[in-house]
PDB file of C-alpha atoms and ligand atoms in Angstrom:
ATOM      1  CA  MET A  76       5.456  10.743  -9.631  1.00  0.00           C
ATOM      2  CA  ILE A  77       4.882   6.916  -8.128  1.00  0.00           C
ATOM      3  CA  ASP A  78       1.467   5.201  -7.912  1.00  0.00           C
ATOM      4  CA  SER A  79       2.736   3.048  -4.453  1.00  0.00           C
ATOM      5  CA  HIS A  80      -0.408   0.782  -4.246  1.00  0.00           C
ATOM      6  CA  CYS A  81      -2.633  -0.170  -6.744  1.00  0.00           C
ATOM      7  CA  HIS A  82      -4.671  -3.707  -8.068  1.00  0.00           C
ATOM      8  CA  LEU A  83      -3.678  -3.478 -11.607  1.00  0.00           C
ATOM      9  CA  ALA A  84      -4.364  -7.211 -11.805  1.00  0.00           C
ATOM     10  CA  ALA A  85      -7.712  -6.424 -10.825  1.00  0.00           C
ATOM     11  CA  GLN A  86     -10.398  -7.927 -13.009  1.00  0.00           C
ATOM     12  CA  GLN A  87     -11.131  -4.181 -13.589  1.00  0.00           C
ATOM     13  CA  PHE A  88      -7.915  -3.620 -15.577  1.00  0.00           C
ATOM     14  CA  SER A  89      -8.407  -6.801 -17.762  1.00  0.00           C
ATOM     15  CA  GLY A  90      -9.794  -5.415 -20.536  1.00  0.00           C
ATOM     16  CA  ASP A  91      -7.999  -1.899 -20.787  1.00  0.00           C
ATOM     17  CA  LEU A  92      -4.536  -2.110 -18.807  1.00  0.00           C
ATOM     18  CA  ASP A  93      -2.639  -0.801 -21.764  1.00  0.00           C
ATOM     19  CA  ALA A  94      -4.748   1.935 -22.563  1.00  0.00           C
ATOM     20  CA  VAL A  95      -4.855   2.565 -18.450  1.00  0.00           C
ATOM     21  CA  LEU A  96      -0.728   2.620 -18.531  1.00  0.00           C
ATOM     22  CA  ALA A  97      -1.223   5.258 -21.063  1.00  0.00           C
ATOM     23  CA  ARG A  98      -2.846   7.706 -19.241  1.00  0.00           C
ATOM     24  CA  ALA A  99      -1.026   7.206 -16.091  1.00  0.00           C
ATOM     25  CA  LYS A 100       2.257   8.138 -18.666  1.00  0.00           C
ATOM     26  CA  ALA A 101       0.705  10.950 -19.924  1.00  0.00           C
ATOM     27  CA  ALA A 102      -0.182  12.214 -16.527  1.00  0.00           C
ATOM     28  CA  GLY A 103       3.393  11.826 -15.646  1.00  0.00           C
ATOM     29  CA  VAL A 104       3.311   8.719 -13.452  1.00  0.00           C
ATOM     30  CA  GLU A 105       6.329   7.420 -14.490  1.00  0.00           C
ATOM     31  CA  ARG A 106       6.144   4.008 -12.265  1.00  0.00           C
ATOM     32  CA  MET A 107       3.441   1.822  -9.946  1.00  0.00           C
ATOM     33  CA  ILE A 108       3.960  -1.043  -7.715  1.00  0.00           C
ATOM     34  CA  CYS A 109       1.114  -3.493  -8.300  1.00  0.00           C
ATOM     35  CA  ILE A 110      -0.475  -5.309  -4.877  1.00  0.00           C
ATOM     36  CA  GLY A 111      -1.548  -8.666  -4.394  1.00  0.00           C
ATOM     37  CA  ASP A 112      -4.146  -9.524  -2.198  1.00  0.00           C
ATOM     38  CA  THR A 113      -4.482 -13.068  -2.941  1.00  0.00           C
ATOM     39  CA  ILE A 114      -1.650 -15.952  -4.194  1.00  0.00           C
ATOM     40  CA  GLU A 115      -4.088 -15.818  -7.705  1.00  0.00           C
ATOM     41  CA  GLU A 116      -3.381 -12.134  -7.621  1.00  0.00           C
ATOM     42  CA  SER A 117       0.051 -11.954  -6.488  1.00  0.00           C
ATOM     43  CA  GLU A 118       1.019 -14.257  -9.640  1.00  0.00           C
ATOM     44  CA  ASP A 119      -0.897 -12.323 -12.081  1.00  0.00           C
ATOM     45  CA  GLY A 120       0.676  -8.881 -10.802  1.00  0.00           C
ATOM     46  CA  LEU A 121       3.942 -10.658 -10.939  1.00  0.00           C
ATOM     47  CA  ARG A 122       3.125 -11.650 -14.436  1.00  0.00           C
ATOM     48  CA  ILE A 123       2.379  -8.148 -15.445  1.00  0.00           C
ATOM     49  CA  ALA A 124       5.395  -6.641 -13.246  1.00  0.00           C
ATOM     50  CA  GLU A 125       7.790  -8.987 -15.787  1.00  0.00           C
ATOM     51  CA  LYS A 126       5.678  -7.930 -18.944  1.00  0.00           C
ATOM     52  CA  TYR A 127       6.282  -3.790 -18.196  1.00  0.00           C
ATOM     53  CA  GLU A 128      10.099  -2.306 -17.199  1.00  0.00           C
ATOM     54  CA  HIS A 129       8.099  -0.092 -15.160  1.00  0.00           C
ATOM     55  CA  ILE A 130       5.951  -1.494 -12.866  1.00  0.00           C
ATOM     56  CA  PHE A 131       7.055  -3.709  -9.757  1.00  0.00           C
ATOM     57  CA  CYS A 132       5.184  -5.816  -7.372  1.00  0.00           C
ATOM     58  CA  THR A 133       4.272  -7.396  -4.262  1.00  0.00           C
ATOM     59  CA  VAL A 134       3.480 -10.873  -3.019  1.00  0.00           C
ATOM     60  CA  GLY A 135       0.665 -11.443  -0.098  1.00  0.00           C
ATOM     61  CA  LEU A 136      -2.382 -12.683   1.324  1.00  0.00           C
ATOM     62  CA  HIS A 137      -4.622 -10.130   2.483  1.00  0.00           C
ATOM     63  CA  PRO A 138      -6.723  -9.961   5.813  1.00  0.00           C
ATOM     64  CA  HIS A 139      -9.704 -10.984   4.164  1.00  0.00           C
ATOM     65  CA  CYS A 140      -8.194 -14.016   3.109  1.00  0.00           C
ATOM     66  CA  ALA A 141      -6.532 -15.131   6.073  1.00  0.00           C
ATOM     67  CA  LYS A 142      -8.874 -18.454   6.193  1.00  0.00           C
ATOM     68  CA  ASP A 143      -7.223 -19.224   2.983  1.00  0.00           C
ATOM     69  CA  PHE A 144      -3.673 -19.646   4.630  1.00  0.00           C
ATOM     70  CA  GLY A 145      -2.906 -22.983   3.745  1.00  0.00           C
ATOM     71  CA  ALA A 146       0.388 -25.671   4.259  1.00  0.00           C
ATOM     72  CA  ASN A 147       2.080 -24.319   1.717  1.00  0.00           C
ATOM     73  CA  THR A 148       1.107 -20.584   1.291  1.00  0.00           C
ATOM     74  CA  LEU A 149       5.197 -19.453   3.295  1.00  0.00           C
ATOM     75  CA  GLU A 150       6.463 -21.951   0.400  1.00  0.00           C
ATOM     76  CA  VAL A 151       4.708 -20.682  -2.626  1.00  0.00           C
ATOM     77  CA  LEU A 152       4.995 -16.837  -1.514  1.00  0.00           C
ATOM     78  CA  ARG A 153       8.719 -17.458  -1.044  1.00  0.00           C
ATOM     79  CA  SER A 154       9.346 -19.008  -4.595  1.00  0.00           C
ATOM     80  CA  LEU A 155       7.419 -16.363  -5.962  1.00  0.00           C
ATOM     81  CA  VAL A 156       9.864 -13.795  -4.310  1.00  0.00           C
ATOM     82  CA  ALA A 157      12.693 -15.946  -5.512  1.00  0.00           C
ATOM     83  CA  SER A 158      11.709 -15.671  -9.023  1.00  0.00           C
ATOM     84  CA  SER A 159      11.973 -12.412  -9.818  1.00  0.00           C
ATOM     85  CA  LYS A 160      13.865  -8.889  -9.119  1.00  0.00           C
ATOM     86  CA  LYS A 161      10.698  -7.242  -9.574  1.00  0.00           C
ATOM     87  CA  VAL A 162       8.558  -8.452  -6.133  1.00  0.00           C
ATOM     88  CA  ARG A 163       9.956  -5.535  -4.038  1.00  0.00           C
ATOM     89  CA  ALA A 164       7.430  -6.154  -0.766  1.00  0.00           C
ATOM     90  CA  ILE A 165       5.253  -8.427   0.699  1.00  0.00           C
ATOM     91  CA  GLY A 166       1.543  -7.243   0.771  1.00  0.00           C
ATOM     92  CA  GLU A 167      -0.691  -6.336   1.424  1.00  0.00           C
ATOM     93  CA  ILE A 168      -0.865  -8.026   4.577  1.00  0.00           C
ATOM     94  CA  GLY A 169      -2.218  -6.517   7.809  1.00  0.00           C
ATOM     95  CA  LEU A 170      -5.462  -6.742   9.757  1.00  0.00           C
ATOM     96  CA  ASP A 171      -9.003  -5.818   8.714  1.00  0.00           C
ATOM     97  CA  TYR A 172     -11.982  -5.512  11.902  1.00  0.00           C
ATOM     98  CA  HIS A 173     -14.515  -3.667   9.769  1.00  0.00           C
ATOM     99  CA  TYR A 174     -15.398  -6.659   7.631  1.00  0.00           C
ATOM    100  CA  ASP A 175     -14.222  -9.431   9.550  1.00  0.00           C
ATOM    101  CA  LEU A 176     -14.244 -11.517   6.718  1.00  0.00           C
ATOM    102  CA  SER A 177     -11.611 -13.817   8.075  1.00  0.00           C
ATOM    103  CA  PRO A 178     -11.315 -14.627  12.075  1.00  0.00           C
ATOM    104  CA  ARG A 179      -9.763 -12.256  14.123  1.00  0.00           C
ATOM    105  CA  ASP A 180      -7.219 -14.942  15.601  1.00  0.00           C
ATOM    106  CA  ILE A 181      -6.354 -16.286  11.931  1.00  0.00           C
ATOM    107  CA  GLN A 182      -5.621 -13.033  10.450  1.00  0.00           C
ATOM    108  CA  ARG A 183      -3.135 -12.367  13.594  1.00  0.00           C
ATOM    109  CA  GLU A 184      -1.366 -15.318  12.919  1.00  0.00           C
ATOM    110  CA  VAL A 185      -1.174 -15.269   9.077  1.00  0.00           C
ATOM    111  CA  PHE A 186       0.032 -11.338   9.699  1.00  0.00           C
ATOM    112  CA  ARG A 187       2.461 -12.480  12.077  1.00  0.00           C
ATOM    113  CA  LYS A 188       3.964 -15.391   9.642  1.00  0.00           C
ATOM    114  CA  GLN A 189       4.443 -12.872   6.767  1.00  0.00           C
ATOM    115  CA  LEU A 190       6.079 -10.319   8.879  1.00  0.00           C
ATOM    116  CA  ILE A 191       8.331 -12.803   9.581  1.00  0.00           C
ATOM    117  CA  LEU A 192       8.486 -14.339   6.175  1.00  0.00           C
ATOM    118  CA  ALA A 193       9.135 -10.745   5.257  1.00  0.00           C
ATOM    119  CA  GLN A 194      12.662 -10.112   7.619  1.00  0.00           C
ATOM    120  CA  GLU A 195      13.543 -13.713   6.849  1.00  0.00           C
ATOM    121  CA  LEU A 196      13.607 -12.414   2.829  1.00  0.00           C
ATOM    122  CA  SER A 197      14.939  -8.613   4.025  1.00  0.00           C
ATOM    123  CA  LEU A 198      11.661  -7.048   2.404  1.00  0.00           C
ATOM    124  CA  PRO A 199       9.619  -4.210   3.306  1.00  0.00           C
ATOM    125  CA  VAL A 200       5.904  -4.513   4.131  1.00  0.00           C
ATOM    126  CA  VAL A 201       2.484  -3.096   2.923  1.00  0.00           C
ATOM    127  CA  VAL A 202       0.141  -2.793   5.657  1.00  0.00           C
ATOM    128  CA  HIS A 203      -3.484  -3.097   5.492  1.00  0.00           C
ATOM    129  CA  CYS A 204      -5.195  -1.422   9.051  1.00  0.00           C
ATOM    130  CA  ARG A 205      -8.854  -1.363   9.771  1.00  0.00           C
ATOM    131  CA  GLU A 206     -10.496  -0.615  12.821  1.00  0.00           C
ATOM    132  CA  SER A 207      -7.302  -2.596  14.092  1.00  0.00           C
ATOM    133  CA  VAL A 208      -4.578   0.095  15.194  1.00  0.00           C
ATOM    134  CA  GLU A 209      -4.008  -1.278  18.596  1.00  0.00           C
ATOM    135  CA  ASP A 210      -3.557  -5.213  16.922  1.00  0.00           C
ATOM    136  CA  VAL A 211      -1.990  -4.060  14.596  1.00  0.00           C
ATOM    137  CA  TRP A 212       0.672  -2.201  16.476  1.00  0.00           C
ATOM    138  CA  SER A 213       0.939  -5.129  19.238  1.00  0.00           C
ATOM    139  CA  ILE A 214       2.143  -7.455  16.221  1.00  0.00           C
ATOM    140  CA  VAL A 215       4.480  -5.050  14.966  1.00  0.00           C
ATOM    141  CA  ASP A 216       5.863  -3.711  18.224  1.00  0.00           C
ATOM    142  CA  GLU A 217       6.441  -7.778  18.711  1.00  0.00           C
ATOM    143  CA  ILE A 218       8.206  -8.201  14.935  1.00  0.00           C
ATOM    144  CA  LYS A 219       9.746  -5.405  14.667  1.00  0.00           C
ATOM    145  CA  PRO A 220      10.035  -5.457  10.727  1.00  0.00           C
ATOM    146  CA  SER A 221      12.915  -3.111   9.669  1.00  0.00           C
ATOM    147  CA  SER A 222      10.717  -1.186   7.223  1.00  0.00           C
ATOM    148  CA  LEU A 223       6.971  -1.257   7.181  1.00  0.00           C
ATOM    149  CA  VAL A 224       4.278   1.286   5.360  1.00  0.00           C
ATOM    150  CA  ILE A 225       0.680   1.752   6.532  1.00  0.00           C
ATOM    151  CA  HIS A 226      -0.842   2.016   3.308  1.00  0.00           C
ATOM    152  CA  CYS A 227      -4.311   3.795   2.387  1.00  0.00           C
ATOM    153  CA  CYS A 228      -3.948   5.463   5.898  1.00  0.00           C
ATOM    154  CA  THR A 229      -7.047   6.939   7.523  1.00  0.00           C
ATOM    155  CA  GLU A 230      -5.945   6.775  11.027  1.00  0.00           C
ATOM    156  CA  LYS A 231      -5.906   9.654  13.441  1.00  0.00           C
ATOM    157  CA  TRP A 232      -2.524  11.344  14.081  1.00  0.00           C
ATOM    158  CA  SER A 233      -2.436  10.171  17.567  1.00  0.00           C
ATOM    159  CA  ASP A 234      -2.648   6.588  16.568  1.00  0.00           C
ATOM    160  CA  VAL A 235      -0.381   6.301  14.324  1.00  0.00           C
ATOM    161  CA  GLU A 236       2.003   8.516  15.901  1.00  0.00           C
ATOM    162  CA  ARG A 237       4.263   6.052  17.242  1.00  0.00           C
ATOM    163  CA  PHE A 238       4.169   4.198  13.669  1.00  0.00           C
ATOM    164  CA  VAL A 239       6.469   7.489  12.314  1.00  0.00           C
ATOM    165  CA  LYS A 240       8.547   7.326  15.687  1.00  0.00           C
ATOM    166  CA  ARG A 241       9.432   3.849  14.869  1.00  0.00           C
ATOM    167  CA  GLY A 242      10.565   4.916  11.136  1.00  0.00           C
ATOM    168  CA  TYR A 243       7.658   3.382   9.512  1.00  0.00           C
ATOM    169  CA  LEU A 244       6.020   5.304   6.556  1.00  0.00           C
ATOM    170  CA  LEU A 245       2.396   6.379   6.063  1.00  0.00           C
ATOM    171  CA  SER A 246       0.498   6.280   2.764  1.00  0.00           C
ATOM    172  CA  PHE A 247      -2.338   8.192   1.512  1.00  0.00           C
ATOM    173  CA  THR A 248      -5.201   7.659  -0.980  1.00  0.00           C
ATOM    174  CA  GLY A 249      -8.066   9.376  -2.778  1.00  0.00           C
ATOM    175  CA  ILE A 250      -9.892   9.474   0.674  1.00  0.00           C
ATOM    176  CA  ALA A 251      -7.757  12.511   1.837  1.00  0.00           C
ATOM    177  CA  THR A 252      -9.804  14.266  -0.755  1.00  0.00           C
ATOM    178  CA  TYR A 253     -12.959  13.628   0.557  1.00  0.00           C
ATOM    179  CA  PRO A 254     -14.821  16.476   2.176  1.00  0.00           C
ATOM    180  CA  LYS A 255     -15.098  14.591   5.602  1.00  0.00           C
ATOM    181  CA  SER A 256     -11.778  13.577   5.521  1.00  0.00           C
ATOM    182  CA  GLU A 257     -10.496  16.219   8.023  1.00  0.00           C
ATOM    183  CA  GLU A 258      -8.951  13.968  10.483  1.00  0.00           C
ATOM    184  CA  ILE A 259      -6.727  12.322   7.587  1.00  0.00           C
ATOM    185  CA  ARG A 260      -5.560  15.830   6.837  1.00  0.00           C
ATOM    186  CA  ASP A 261      -4.642  16.714   9.884  1.00  0.00           C
ATOM    187  CA  THR A 262      -2.686  13.190  10.120  1.00  0.00           C
ATOM    188  CA  ILE A 263      -0.806  14.078   6.804  1.00  0.00           C
ATOM    189  CA  LYS A 264       0.137  17.456   8.264  1.00  0.00           C
ATOM    190  CA  HIS A 265       1.512  15.914  11.012  1.00  0.00           C
ATOM    191  CA  CYS A 266       3.627  13.097   8.491  1.00  0.00           C
ATOM    192  CA  PRO A 267       6.798  13.671   8.329  1.00  0.00           C
ATOM    193  CA  LEU A 268       7.910  14.542   4.396  1.00  0.00           C
ATOM    194  CA  ASP A 269      10.612  12.046   4.298  1.00  0.00           C
ATOM    195  CA  GLN A 270       8.017   9.373   6.003  1.00  0.00           C
ATOM    196  CA  LEU A 271       4.915  10.211   3.592  1.00  0.00           C
ATOM    197  CA  MET A 272       3.903   8.214   0.125  1.00  0.00           C
ATOM    198  CA  ILE A 273       1.001   8.582  -2.388  1.00  0.00           C
ATOM    199  CA  GLU A 274      -1.260   6.079  -3.939  1.00  0.00           C
ATOM    200  CA  THR A 275      -4.450   4.941  -5.739  1.00  0.00           C
ATOM    201  CA  ASP A 276      -5.439   1.747  -4.188  1.00  0.00           C
ATOM    202  CA  ALA A 277      -7.141   1.641  -7.615  1.00  0.00           C
ATOM    203  CA  PRO A 278      -9.483   0.274  -8.821  1.00  0.00           C
ATOM    204  CA  PHE A 279     -11.378   1.628  -5.724  1.00  0.00           C
ATOM    205  CA  LEU A 280     -11.469   4.663  -3.907  1.00  0.00           C
ATOM    206  CA  ALA A 281     -11.373   7.277  -6.846  1.00  0.00           C
ATOM    207  CA  PRO A 282     -10.267  10.931  -5.603  1.00  0.00           C
ATOM    208  CA  VAL A 283     -11.946  14.028  -6.482  1.00  0.00           C
ATOM    209  CA  PRO A 284     -13.132  15.110  -8.569  1.00  0.00           C
ATOM    210  CA  HIS A 285     -13.407  11.418 -10.027  1.00  0.00           C
ATOM    211  CA  ARG A 286     -14.972   9.905  -6.993  1.00  0.00           C
ATOM    212  CA  GLY A 287     -17.386   7.132  -7.836  1.00  0.00           C
ATOM    213  CA  LYS A 288     -15.502   6.143 -10.988  1.00  0.00           C
ATOM    214  CA  ARG A 289     -13.461   3.444 -11.198  1.00  0.00           C
ATOM    215  CA  ASN A 290     -10.009   4.339  -9.824  1.00  0.00           C
ATOM    216  CA  GLU A 291      -6.612   4.437 -11.909  1.00  0.00           C
ATOM    217  CA  PRO A 292      -3.120   5.355 -11.602  1.00  0.00           C
ATOM    218  CA  ALA A 293      -3.179   8.448 -13.553  1.00  0.00           C
ATOM    219  CA  PHE A 294      -5.129   9.605 -10.499  1.00  0.00           C
ATOM    220  CA  VAL A 295      -2.700   9.808  -8.087  1.00  0.00           C
ATOM    221  CA  VAL A 296      -2.051  13.164  -9.265  1.00  0.00           C
ATOM    222  CA  GLU A 297      -5.037  14.212  -7.146  1.00  0.00           C
ATOM    223  CA  VAL A 298      -3.547  12.819  -4.113  1.00  0.00           C
ATOM    224  CA  ALA A 299      -0.538  14.666  -4.952  1.00  0.00           C
ATOM    225  CA  LYS A 300      -2.287  18.126  -5.325  1.00  0.00           C
ATOM    226  CA  CYS A 301      -4.026  17.309  -2.387  1.00  0.00           C
ATOM    227  CA  VAL A 302      -1.395  16.472   0.318  1.00  0.00           C
ATOM    228  CA  ALA A 303       0.603  19.832  -1.297  1.00  0.00           C
ATOM    229  CA  GLU A 304      -2.133  22.154  -0.352  1.00  0.00           C
ATOM    230  CA  VAL A 305      -2.407  20.553   3.497  1.00  0.00           C
ATOM    231  CA  LYS A 306       1.738  20.464   3.512  1.00  0.00           C
ATOM    232  CA  GLY A 307       1.421  24.508   1.912  1.00  0.00           C
ATOM    233  CA  LEU A 308       3.990  23.164  -0.575  1.00  0.00           C
ATOM    234  CA  SER A 309       3.991  22.700  -4.845  1.00  0.00           C
ATOM    235  CA  ILE A 310       2.623  19.596  -6.266  1.00  0.00           C
ATOM    236  CA  ASP A 311       6.595  19.271  -7.938  1.00  0.00           C
ATOM    237  CA  GLU A 312       8.018  19.100  -4.444  1.00  0.00           C
ATOM    238  CA  ILE A 313       5.648  16.576  -3.224  1.00  0.00           C
ATOM    239  CA  ASP A 314       6.204  14.724  -6.480  1.00  0.00           C
ATOM    240  CA  ARG A 315       9.606  14.544  -5.794  1.00  0.00           C
ATOM    241  CA  VAL A 316       9.804  13.899  -2.115  1.00  0.00           C
ATOM    242  CA  THR A 317       7.194  11.056  -2.575  1.00  0.00           C
ATOM    243  CA  THR A 318       9.108   9.601  -5.397  1.00  0.00           C
ATOM    244  CA  GLU A 319      12.373   9.508  -3.787  1.00  0.00           C
ATOM    245  CA  ASN A 320      10.613   8.014  -0.902  1.00  0.00           C
ATOM    246  CA  ALA A 321       8.700   5.199  -2.919  1.00  0.00           C
ATOM    247  CA  GLU A 322      12.047   4.438  -4.630  1.00  0.00           C
ATOM    248  CA  ARG A 323      14.064   4.304  -0.967  1.00  0.00           C
ATOM    249  CA  PHE A 324      11.188   2.185   0.455  1.00  0.00           C
ATOM    250  CA  PHE A 325      10.611  -0.329  -2.306  1.00  0.00           C
ATOM    251  CA  GLY A 326      14.472  -0.153  -3.545  1.00  0.00           C
ATOM    252  CA  LEU A 327      13.482   0.522  -6.790  1.00  0.00           C
ATOM    253  CA  PRO A 328      16.668   0.953  -9.430  1.00  0.00           C
ATOM    254  CA  ASP A 329      17.436   4.074 -10.950  1.00  0.00           C
ATOM    255  CA  SER A 330      14.998   4.865 -14.151  1.00  0.00           C
TER     256      SER A 330
HETATM  257 NI1   NI B 106      -4.708  -2.282  -1.570  1.00  0.00          NI
END
């Protein structure tokens, strides 16, 4: 099993990362993708990926931090990618109109620039989309990235069907396990198996029955269980296909 999106460089893991990784291993989580939200987190995540063979990483600027995008940001991202084969994608990037922590026009500009960077570097993109699906689509439709995942997908199927028709992936978190998440489970039902990934987004959004606690990669098993139930398939089958999808999407070496 692969946790396709976790923030291992977050300060919540600074005290006990080895124990967290040991529990992930014991739960059957063989590999994970450590996500960058800021330049600092991207650099820290790359250090973690360099230290552990089974961890890979992404680099990018989250829409919350779009206002921090500077004259040399693209250059810094480019040099991080060039410095290590462990960097497997640009992300997480996108638009967040829920918190609006950066002005929307700047979010859109920074998203567009990082999508173009990913094309230039032939890397897939990990997209954050919150209350912004129309603008995310219009920018994606303009740049046409070759490989993209909507991470932590909470959208209804009618809003994300066009992404799936374009060949892009959807990735689901522990939010899918919450009682009120019927709309998300409906999206899971519609999402083709070969375009679906699972993730924790740890340390946030712990799935049932760990809800309210710090989330960690071992808990991705609960997301797999939820997807298996919605799809009417075994956990082993969901494990197999989501692992294959993540390996293909991030271009991971054979383990
Ligand atoms: Ni995230």
